[in-house]
PDB file of C-alpha atoms in Angstrom:
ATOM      1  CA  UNK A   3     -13.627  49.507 -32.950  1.00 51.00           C
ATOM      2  CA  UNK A   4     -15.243  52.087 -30.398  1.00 51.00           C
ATOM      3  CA  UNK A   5     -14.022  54.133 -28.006  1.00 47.00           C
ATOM      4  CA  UNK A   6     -16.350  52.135 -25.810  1.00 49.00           C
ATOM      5  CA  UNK A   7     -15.113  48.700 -27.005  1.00 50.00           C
ATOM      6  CA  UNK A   8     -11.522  49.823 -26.628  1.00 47.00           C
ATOM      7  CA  UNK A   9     -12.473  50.596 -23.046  1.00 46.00           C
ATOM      8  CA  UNK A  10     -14.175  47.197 -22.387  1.00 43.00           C
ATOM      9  CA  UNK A  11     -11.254  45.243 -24.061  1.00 41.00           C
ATOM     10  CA  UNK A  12      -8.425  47.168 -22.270  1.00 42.00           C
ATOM     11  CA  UNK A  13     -10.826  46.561 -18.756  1.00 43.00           C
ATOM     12  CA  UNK A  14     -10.632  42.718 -19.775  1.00 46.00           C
ATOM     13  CA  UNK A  15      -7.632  42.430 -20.058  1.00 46.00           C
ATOM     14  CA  UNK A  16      -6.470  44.085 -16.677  1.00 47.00           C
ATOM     15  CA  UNK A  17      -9.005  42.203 -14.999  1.00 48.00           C
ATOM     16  CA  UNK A  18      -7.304  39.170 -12.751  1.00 48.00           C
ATOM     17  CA  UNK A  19      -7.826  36.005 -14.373  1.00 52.00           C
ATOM     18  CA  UNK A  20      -7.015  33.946 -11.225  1.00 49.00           C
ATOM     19  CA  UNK A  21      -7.685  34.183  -7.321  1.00 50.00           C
ATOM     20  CA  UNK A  22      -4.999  36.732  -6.628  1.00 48.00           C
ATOM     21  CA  UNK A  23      -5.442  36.787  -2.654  1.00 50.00           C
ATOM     22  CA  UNK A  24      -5.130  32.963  -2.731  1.00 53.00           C
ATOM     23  CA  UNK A  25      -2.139  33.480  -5.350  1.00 52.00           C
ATOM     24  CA  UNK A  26       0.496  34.886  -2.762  1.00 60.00           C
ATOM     25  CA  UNK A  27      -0.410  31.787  -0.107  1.00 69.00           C
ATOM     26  CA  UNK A  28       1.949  29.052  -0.120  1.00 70.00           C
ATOM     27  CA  UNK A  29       0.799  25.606   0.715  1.00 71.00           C
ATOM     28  CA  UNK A  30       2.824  22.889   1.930  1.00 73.00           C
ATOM     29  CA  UNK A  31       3.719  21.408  -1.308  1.00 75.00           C
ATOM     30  CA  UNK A  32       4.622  24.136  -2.486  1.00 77.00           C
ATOM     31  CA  UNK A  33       7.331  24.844  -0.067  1.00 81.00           C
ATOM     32  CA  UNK A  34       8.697  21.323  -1.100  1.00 82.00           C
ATOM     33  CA  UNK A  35       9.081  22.903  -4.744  1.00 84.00           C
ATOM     34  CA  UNK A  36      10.779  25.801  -3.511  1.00 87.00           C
ATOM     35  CA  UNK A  37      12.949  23.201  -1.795  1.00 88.00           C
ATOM     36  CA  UNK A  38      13.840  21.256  -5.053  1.00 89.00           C
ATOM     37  CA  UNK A  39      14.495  24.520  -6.989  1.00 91.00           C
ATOM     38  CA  UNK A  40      16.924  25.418  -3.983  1.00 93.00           C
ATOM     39  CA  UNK A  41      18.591  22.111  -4.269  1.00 93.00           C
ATOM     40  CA  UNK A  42      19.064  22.450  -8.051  1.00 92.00           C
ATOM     41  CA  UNK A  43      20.592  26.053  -7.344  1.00 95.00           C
ATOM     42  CA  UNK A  44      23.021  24.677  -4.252  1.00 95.00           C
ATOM     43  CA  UNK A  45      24.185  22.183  -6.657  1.00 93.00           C
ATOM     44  CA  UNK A  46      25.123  24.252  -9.272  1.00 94.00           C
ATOM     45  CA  UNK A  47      27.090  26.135  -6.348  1.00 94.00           C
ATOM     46  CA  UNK A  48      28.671  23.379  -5.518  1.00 92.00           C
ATOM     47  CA  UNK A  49      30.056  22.459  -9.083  1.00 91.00           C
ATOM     48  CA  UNK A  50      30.837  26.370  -9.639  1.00 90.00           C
ATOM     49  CA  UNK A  51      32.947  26.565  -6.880  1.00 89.00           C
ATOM     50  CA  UNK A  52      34.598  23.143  -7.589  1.00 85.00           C
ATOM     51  CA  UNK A  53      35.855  24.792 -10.500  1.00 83.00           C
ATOM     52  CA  UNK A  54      36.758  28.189  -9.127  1.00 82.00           C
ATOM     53  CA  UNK A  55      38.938  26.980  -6.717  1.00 79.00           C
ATOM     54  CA  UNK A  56      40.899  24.452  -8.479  1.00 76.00           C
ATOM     55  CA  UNK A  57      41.479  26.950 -11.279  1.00 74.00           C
ATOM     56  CA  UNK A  58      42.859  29.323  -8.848  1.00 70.00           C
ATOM     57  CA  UNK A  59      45.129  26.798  -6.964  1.00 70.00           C
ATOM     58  CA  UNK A  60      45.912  25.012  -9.813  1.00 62.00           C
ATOM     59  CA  UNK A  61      46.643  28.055 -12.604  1.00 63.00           C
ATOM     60  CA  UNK A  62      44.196  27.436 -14.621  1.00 62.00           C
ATOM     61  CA  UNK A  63      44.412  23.691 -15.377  1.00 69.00           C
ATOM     62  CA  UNK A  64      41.440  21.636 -13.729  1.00 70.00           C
ATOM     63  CA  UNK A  65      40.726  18.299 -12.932  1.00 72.00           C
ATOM     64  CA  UNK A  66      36.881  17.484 -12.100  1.00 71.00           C
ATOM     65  CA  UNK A  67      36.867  16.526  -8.178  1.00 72.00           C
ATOM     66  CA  UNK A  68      34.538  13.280  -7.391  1.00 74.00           C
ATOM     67  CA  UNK A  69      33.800  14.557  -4.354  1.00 74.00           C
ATOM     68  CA  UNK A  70      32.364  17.894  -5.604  1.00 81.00           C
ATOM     69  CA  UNK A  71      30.125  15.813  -7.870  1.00 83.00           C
ATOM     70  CA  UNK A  72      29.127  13.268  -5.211  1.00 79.00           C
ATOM     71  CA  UNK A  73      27.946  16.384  -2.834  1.00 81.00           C
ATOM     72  CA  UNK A  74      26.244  17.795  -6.265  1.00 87.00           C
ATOM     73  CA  UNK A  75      24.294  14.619  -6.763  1.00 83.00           C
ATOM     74  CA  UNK A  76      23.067  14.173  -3.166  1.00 80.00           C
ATOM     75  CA  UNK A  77      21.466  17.508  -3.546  1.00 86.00           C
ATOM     76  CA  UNK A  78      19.690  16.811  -6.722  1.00 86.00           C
ATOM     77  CA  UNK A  79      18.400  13.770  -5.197  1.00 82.00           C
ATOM     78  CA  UNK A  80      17.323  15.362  -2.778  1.00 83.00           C
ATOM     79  CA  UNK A  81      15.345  17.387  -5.191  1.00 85.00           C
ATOM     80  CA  UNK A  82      14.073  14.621  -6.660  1.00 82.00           C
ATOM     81  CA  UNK A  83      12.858  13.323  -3.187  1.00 80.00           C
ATOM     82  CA  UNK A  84      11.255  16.846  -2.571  1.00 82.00           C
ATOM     83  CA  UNK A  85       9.714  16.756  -6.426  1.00 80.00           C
ATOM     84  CA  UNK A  86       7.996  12.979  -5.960  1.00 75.00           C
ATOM     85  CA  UNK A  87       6.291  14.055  -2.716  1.00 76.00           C
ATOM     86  CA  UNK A  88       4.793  17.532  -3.527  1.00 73.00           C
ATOM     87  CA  UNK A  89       2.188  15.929  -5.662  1.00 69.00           C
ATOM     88  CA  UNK A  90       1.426  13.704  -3.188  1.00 69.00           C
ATOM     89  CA  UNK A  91       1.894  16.038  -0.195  1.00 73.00           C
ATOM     90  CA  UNK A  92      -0.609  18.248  -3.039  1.00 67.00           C
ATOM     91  CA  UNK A  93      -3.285  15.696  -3.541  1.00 70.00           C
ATOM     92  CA  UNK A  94      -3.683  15.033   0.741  1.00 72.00           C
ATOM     93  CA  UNK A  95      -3.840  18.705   1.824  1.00 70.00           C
ATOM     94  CA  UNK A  96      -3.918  21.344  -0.597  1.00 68.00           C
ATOM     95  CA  UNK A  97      -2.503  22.705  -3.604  1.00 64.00           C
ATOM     96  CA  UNK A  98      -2.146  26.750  -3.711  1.00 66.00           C
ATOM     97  CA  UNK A  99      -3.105  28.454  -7.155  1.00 69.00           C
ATOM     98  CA  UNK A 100       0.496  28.216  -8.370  1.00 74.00           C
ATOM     99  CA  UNK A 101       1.290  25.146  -7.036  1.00 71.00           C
ATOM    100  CA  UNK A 102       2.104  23.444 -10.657  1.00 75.00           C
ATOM    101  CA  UNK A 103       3.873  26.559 -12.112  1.00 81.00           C
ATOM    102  CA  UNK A 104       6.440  26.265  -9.146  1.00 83.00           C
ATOM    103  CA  UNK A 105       6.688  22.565  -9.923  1.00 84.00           C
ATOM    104  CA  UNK A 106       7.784  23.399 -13.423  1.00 86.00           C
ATOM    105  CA  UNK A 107       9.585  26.250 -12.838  1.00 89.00           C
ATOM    106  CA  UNK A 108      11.792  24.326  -9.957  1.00 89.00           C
ATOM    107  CA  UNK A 109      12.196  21.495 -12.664  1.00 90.00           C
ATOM    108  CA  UNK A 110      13.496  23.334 -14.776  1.00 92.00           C
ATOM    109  CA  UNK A 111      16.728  24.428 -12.763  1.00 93.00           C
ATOM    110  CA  UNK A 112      17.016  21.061 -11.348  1.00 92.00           C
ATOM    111  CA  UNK A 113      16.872  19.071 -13.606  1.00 93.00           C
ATOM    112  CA  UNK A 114      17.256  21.241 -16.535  1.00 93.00           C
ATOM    113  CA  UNK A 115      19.964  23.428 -15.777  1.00 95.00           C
ATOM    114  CA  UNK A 116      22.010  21.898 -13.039  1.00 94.00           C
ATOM    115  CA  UNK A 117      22.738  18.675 -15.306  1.00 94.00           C
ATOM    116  CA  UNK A 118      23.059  20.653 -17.939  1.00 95.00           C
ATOM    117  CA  UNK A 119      25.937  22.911 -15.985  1.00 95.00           C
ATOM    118  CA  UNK A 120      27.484  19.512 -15.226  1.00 93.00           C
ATOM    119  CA  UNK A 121      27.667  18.300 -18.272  1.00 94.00           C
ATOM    120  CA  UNK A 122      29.924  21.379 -19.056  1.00 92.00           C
ATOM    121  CA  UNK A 123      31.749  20.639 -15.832  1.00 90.00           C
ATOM    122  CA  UNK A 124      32.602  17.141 -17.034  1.00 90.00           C
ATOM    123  CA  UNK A 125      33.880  17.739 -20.625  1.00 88.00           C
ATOM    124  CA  UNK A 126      34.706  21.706 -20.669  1.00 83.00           C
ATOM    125  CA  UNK A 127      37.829  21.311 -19.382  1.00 82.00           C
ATOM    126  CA  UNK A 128      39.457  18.567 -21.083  1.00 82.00           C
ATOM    127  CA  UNK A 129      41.109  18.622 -24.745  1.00 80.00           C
ATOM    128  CA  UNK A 130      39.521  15.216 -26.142  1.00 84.00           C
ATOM    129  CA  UNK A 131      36.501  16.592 -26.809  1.00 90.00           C
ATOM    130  CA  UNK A 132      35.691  20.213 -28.478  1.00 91.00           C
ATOM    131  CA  UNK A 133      34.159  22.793 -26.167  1.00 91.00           C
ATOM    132  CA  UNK A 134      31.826  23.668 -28.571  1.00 93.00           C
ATOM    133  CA  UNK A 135      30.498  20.295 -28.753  1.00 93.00           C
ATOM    134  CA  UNK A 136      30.089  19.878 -25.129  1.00 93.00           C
ATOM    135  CA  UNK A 137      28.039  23.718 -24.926  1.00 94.00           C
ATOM    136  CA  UNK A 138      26.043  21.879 -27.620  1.00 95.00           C
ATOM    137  CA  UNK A 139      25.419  18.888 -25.282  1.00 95.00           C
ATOM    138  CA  UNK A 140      24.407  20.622 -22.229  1.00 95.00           C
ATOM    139  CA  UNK A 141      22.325  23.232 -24.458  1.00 96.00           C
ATOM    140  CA  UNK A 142      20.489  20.598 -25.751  1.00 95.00           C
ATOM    141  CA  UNK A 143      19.764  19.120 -22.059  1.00 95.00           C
ATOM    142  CA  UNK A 144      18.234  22.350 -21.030  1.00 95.00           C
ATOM    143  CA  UNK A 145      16.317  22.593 -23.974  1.00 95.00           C
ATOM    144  CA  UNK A 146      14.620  19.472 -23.935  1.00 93.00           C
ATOM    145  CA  UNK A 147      14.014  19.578 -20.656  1.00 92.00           C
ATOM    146  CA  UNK A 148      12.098  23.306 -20.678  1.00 92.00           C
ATOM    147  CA  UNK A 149       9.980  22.012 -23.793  1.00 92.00           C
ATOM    148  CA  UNK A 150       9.172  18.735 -22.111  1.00 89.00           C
ATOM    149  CA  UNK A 151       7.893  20.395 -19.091  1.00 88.00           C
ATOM    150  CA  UNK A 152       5.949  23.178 -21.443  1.00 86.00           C
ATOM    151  CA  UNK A 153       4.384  20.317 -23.069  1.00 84.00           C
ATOM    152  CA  UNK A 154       3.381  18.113 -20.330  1.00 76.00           C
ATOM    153  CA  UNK A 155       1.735  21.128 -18.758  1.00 69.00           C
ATOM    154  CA  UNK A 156      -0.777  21.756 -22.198  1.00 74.00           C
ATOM    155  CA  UNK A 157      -0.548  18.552 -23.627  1.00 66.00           C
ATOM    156  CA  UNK A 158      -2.425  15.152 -22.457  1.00 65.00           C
ATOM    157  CA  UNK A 159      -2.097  11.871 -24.269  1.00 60.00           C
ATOM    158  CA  UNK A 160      -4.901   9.448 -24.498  1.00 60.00           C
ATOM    159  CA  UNK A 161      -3.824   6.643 -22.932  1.00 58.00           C
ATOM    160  CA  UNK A 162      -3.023   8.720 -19.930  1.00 58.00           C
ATOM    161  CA  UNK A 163       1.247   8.073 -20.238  1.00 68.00           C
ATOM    162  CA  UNK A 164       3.743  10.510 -20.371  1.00 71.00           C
ATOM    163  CA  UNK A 165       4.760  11.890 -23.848  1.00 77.00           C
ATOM    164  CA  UNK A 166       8.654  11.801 -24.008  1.00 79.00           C
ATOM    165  CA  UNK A 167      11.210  10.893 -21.234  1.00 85.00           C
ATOM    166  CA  UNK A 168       9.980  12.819 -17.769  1.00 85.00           C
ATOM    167  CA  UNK A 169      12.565  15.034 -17.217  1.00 88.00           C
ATOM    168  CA  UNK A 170      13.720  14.083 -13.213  1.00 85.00           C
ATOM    169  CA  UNK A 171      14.197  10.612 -15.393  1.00 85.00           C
ATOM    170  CA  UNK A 172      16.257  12.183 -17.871  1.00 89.00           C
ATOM    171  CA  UNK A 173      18.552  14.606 -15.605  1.00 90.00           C
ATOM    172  CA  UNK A 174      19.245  11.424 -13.626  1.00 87.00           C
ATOM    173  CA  UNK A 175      20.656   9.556 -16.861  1.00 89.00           C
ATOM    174  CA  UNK A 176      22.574  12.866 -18.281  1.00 92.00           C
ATOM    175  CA  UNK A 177      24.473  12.630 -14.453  1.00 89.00           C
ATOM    176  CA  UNK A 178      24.997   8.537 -14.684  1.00 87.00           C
ATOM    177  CA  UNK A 179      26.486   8.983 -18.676  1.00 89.00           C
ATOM    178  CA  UNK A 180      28.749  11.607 -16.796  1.00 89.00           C
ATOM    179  CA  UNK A 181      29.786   9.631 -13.779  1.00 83.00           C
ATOM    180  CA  UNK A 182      30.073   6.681 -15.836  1.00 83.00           C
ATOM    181  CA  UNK A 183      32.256   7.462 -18.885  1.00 86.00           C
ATOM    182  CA  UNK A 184      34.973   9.903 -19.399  1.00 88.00           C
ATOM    183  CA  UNK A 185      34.214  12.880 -22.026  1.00 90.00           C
ATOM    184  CA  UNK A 186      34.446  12.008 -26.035  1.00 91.00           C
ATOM    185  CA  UNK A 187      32.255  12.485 -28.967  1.00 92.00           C
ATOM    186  CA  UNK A 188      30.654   9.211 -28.295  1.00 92.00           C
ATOM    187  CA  UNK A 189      29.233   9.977 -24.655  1.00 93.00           C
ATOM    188  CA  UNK A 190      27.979  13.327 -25.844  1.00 94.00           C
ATOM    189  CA  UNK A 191      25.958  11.499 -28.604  1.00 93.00           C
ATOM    190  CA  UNK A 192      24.404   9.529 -25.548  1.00 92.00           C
ATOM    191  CA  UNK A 193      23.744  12.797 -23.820  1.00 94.00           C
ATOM    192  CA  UNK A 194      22.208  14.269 -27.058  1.00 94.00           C
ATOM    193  CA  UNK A 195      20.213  10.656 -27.069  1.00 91.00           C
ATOM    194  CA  UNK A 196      19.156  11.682 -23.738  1.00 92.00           C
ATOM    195  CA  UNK A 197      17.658  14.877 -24.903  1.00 93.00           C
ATOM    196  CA  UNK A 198      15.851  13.753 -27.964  1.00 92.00           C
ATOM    197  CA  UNK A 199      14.189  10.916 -25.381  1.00 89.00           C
ATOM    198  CA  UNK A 200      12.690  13.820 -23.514  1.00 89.00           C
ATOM    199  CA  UNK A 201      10.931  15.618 -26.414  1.00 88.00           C
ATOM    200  CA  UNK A 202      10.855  12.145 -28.511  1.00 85.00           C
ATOM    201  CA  UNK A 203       7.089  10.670 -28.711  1.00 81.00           C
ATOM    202  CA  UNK A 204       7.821   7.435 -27.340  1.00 78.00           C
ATOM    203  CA  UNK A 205       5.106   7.426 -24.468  1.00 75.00           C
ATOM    204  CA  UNK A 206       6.569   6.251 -21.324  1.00 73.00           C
ATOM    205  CA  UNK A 207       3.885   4.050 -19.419  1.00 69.00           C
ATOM    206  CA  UNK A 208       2.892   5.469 -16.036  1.00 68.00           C
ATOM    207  CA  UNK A 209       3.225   2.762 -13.516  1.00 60.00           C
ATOM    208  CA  UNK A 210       0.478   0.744 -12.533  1.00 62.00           C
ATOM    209  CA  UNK A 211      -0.315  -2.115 -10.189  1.00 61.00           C
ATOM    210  CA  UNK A 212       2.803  -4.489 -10.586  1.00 64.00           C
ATOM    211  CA  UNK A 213       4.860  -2.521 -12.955  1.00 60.00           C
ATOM    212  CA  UNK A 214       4.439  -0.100 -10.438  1.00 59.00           C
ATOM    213  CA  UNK A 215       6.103  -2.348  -7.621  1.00 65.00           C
ATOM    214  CA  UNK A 216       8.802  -2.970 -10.220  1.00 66.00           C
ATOM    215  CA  UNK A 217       9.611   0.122 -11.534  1.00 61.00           C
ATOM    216  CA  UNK A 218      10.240   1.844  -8.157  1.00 62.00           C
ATOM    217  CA  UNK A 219      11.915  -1.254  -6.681  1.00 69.00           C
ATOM    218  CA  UNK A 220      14.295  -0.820  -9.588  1.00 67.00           C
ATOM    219  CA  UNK A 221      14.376   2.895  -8.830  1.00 64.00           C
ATOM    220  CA  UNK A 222      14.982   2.580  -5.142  1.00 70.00           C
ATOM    221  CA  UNK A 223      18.030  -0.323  -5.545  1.00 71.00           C
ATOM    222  CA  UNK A 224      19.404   2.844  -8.243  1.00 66.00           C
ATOM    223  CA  UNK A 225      19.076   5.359  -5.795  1.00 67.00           C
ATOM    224  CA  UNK A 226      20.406   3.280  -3.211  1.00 72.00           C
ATOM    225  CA  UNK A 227      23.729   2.408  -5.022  1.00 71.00           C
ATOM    226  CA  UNK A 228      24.534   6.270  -6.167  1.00 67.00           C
ATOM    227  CA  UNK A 229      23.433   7.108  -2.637  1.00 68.00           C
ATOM    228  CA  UNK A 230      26.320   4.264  -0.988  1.00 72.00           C
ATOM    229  CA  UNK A 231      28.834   5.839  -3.532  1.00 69.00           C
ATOM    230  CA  UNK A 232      28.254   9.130  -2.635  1.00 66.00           C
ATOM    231  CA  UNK A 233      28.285   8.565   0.973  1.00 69.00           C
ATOM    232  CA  UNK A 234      31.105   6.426   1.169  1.00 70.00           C
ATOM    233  CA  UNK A 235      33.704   6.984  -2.315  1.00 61.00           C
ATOM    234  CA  UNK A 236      36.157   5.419  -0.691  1.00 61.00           C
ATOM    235  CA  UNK A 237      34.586   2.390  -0.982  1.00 58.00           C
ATOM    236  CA  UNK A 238      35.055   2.263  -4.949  1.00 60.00           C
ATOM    237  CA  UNK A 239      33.894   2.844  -8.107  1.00 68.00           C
ATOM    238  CA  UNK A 240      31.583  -0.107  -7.808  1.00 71.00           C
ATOM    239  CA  UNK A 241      28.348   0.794  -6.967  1.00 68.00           C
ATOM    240  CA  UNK A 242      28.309   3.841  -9.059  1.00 69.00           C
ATOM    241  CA  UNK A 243      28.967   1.658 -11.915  1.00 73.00           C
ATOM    242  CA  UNK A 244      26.379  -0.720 -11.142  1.00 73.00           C
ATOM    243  CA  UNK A 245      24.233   2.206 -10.472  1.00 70.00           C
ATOM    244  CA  UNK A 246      24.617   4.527 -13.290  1.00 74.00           C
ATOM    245  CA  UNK A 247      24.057   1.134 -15.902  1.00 77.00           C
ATOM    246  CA  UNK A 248      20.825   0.296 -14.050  1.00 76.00           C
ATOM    247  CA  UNK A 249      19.502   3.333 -14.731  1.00 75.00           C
ATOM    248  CA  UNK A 250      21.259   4.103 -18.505  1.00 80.00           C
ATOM    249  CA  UNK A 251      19.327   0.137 -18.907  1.00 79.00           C
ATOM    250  CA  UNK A 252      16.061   1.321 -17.350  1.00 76.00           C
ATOM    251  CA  UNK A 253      15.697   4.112 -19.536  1.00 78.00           C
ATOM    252  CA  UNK A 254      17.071   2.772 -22.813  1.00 76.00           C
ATOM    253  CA  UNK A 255      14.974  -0.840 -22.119  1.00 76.00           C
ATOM    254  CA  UNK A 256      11.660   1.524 -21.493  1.00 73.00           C
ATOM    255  CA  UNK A 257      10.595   2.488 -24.857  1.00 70.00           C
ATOM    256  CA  UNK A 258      12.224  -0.402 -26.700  1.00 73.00           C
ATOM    257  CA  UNK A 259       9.602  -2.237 -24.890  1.00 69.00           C
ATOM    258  CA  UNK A 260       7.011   0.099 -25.673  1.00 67.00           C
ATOM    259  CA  UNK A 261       8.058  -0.053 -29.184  1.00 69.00           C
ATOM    260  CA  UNK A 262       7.684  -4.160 -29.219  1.00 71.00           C
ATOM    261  CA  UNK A 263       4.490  -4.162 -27.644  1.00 65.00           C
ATOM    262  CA  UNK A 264       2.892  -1.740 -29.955  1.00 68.00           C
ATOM    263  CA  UNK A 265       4.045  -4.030 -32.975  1.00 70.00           C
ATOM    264  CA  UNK A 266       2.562  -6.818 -31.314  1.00 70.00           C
ATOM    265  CA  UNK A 267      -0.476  -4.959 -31.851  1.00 66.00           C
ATOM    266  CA  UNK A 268      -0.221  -4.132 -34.930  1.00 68.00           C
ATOM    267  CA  UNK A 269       0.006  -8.107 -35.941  1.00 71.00           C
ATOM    268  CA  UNK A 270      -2.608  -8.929 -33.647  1.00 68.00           C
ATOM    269  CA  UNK A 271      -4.882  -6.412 -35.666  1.00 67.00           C
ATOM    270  CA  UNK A 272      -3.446  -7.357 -38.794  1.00 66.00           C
ATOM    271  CA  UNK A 273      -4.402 -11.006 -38.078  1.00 69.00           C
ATOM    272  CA  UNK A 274      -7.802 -10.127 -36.391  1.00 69.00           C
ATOM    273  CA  UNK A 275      -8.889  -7.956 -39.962  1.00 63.00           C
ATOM    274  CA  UNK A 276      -8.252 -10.886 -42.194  1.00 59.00           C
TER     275      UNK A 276
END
């Protein structure tokens, strides 16, 4: 190589590969990502603090507060509010040049990290489960979730669906596992479940047309119930419960479907060949 190549490549390489001036504006949808990742962060607050002061009122013995996890899960679905509408908010103004890193990156701590920190909230702290084991849970939350994200930004399946269990999907079903069952080896298998989902490739259909009227009636009646419960938890354990299975059902009921219709396929092909 040439001194004069050398120069050329190094001059390439500092060269900006994106509109820079454009780079630093932030659009409106963007500022709805920067609201989700503050969300995420605020609930992790919330659950750190939870913690903090019961261990220094208590003397070091601590009991997981509902109410601590109630105001945790009202922020996260408020991130999740803020994450559905700044593609939309994207697609009917504008999107800045970063608009879909910010997306991801905000993900990541909200539904990544802050279920993941929950998780260790939930079963850190209690002897019928090993600590280890529970790290090993939550670990394996975060880590699904950043590869999912990493892969849905550079890889695009052909029928158009998403590849593995969408992570705001998957955060929601780590928190209804923890709000519905106490900690033990058998709950963190579910959690560990809920991971492989994520970077599983079971293709989860996009809704479309009717299934699309389903799918977010279903979601909004889900939403609704953890939203009652947190609201009002002196009204009971009810609604969470019905809440937490409708959404543990949705996501388990998903990809057996998927799996059914694909062997119907298969026969249909089968019987179409001969």
């Amino acid at each position: 190589m040439t001194a004069a190549d050398a120069g050329s490549w190094q001059a390439d390489e500092e060269e900006p590969r994106g509109p820079v001036g454009k780079a630093f504006r932030l659009s409106a949808a963007d500022s709805l990502s920067l609201g989700n990742a503050v969300c995420g962060f605020l609930a992790v607050c919330v659950l750190a603090y939870s913690a903090i002061q019961q261990l220094q009122v208590a003397g070091g013995r601590f009991t997981p507060d509902p109410s601590y996890f109630a105001t945790a899960i009202v922020l996260l679905l408020i991130g999740a509010t803020c994450d559905l509408f700044d593609g939309l908010v994207a697609r009917r103004f504008r999107a800045s040049a970063m608009g879909a890193e910010l997306d991801n990156l905000a993900d990541v701590i909200s539904f990544g990290f802050a279920p993941a920190f929950m998780v260790v909230i939930w079963g850190g702290f209690t002897a019928q489960v090993p600590f280890t084991a529970v790290l090993v849970a939550a670990a394996s939350v975060l880590v699904a979730g950043v590869v999912r994200l990493a892969r849905f930004a550079c890889v695009k399946t052909k029928s158009g669906d998403f590849m593995g269990l969408p992570i705001p999907m998957g955060a929601m079903t780590v928190i209804s596992i923890v709000l519905l069952f106490q900690p033990s080896i058998w709950t963190l298998a579910g959690i560990l479940g809920v991971a492989w989902l994520m970077v599983s490739r079971i293709e989860y259909p996009k809704p479309k047309g009717q299934l699309a009227a389903v799918v977010l009636g279903w979601i909004m009646v889900n939403v609704a119930f953890l939203t009652f419960w947190v609201a009002w938890p002196e009204g009971g354990d009810l609604p969470i419960k019905i809440g937490a299975t409708m959404q543990i059902a949705l996501v388990a009921a998903i990809p057996l479907r998927v799996m059914f219709y694909k062997r119907e396929q298969r026969r249909e092909a089968k019987r179409i060949h001969y």
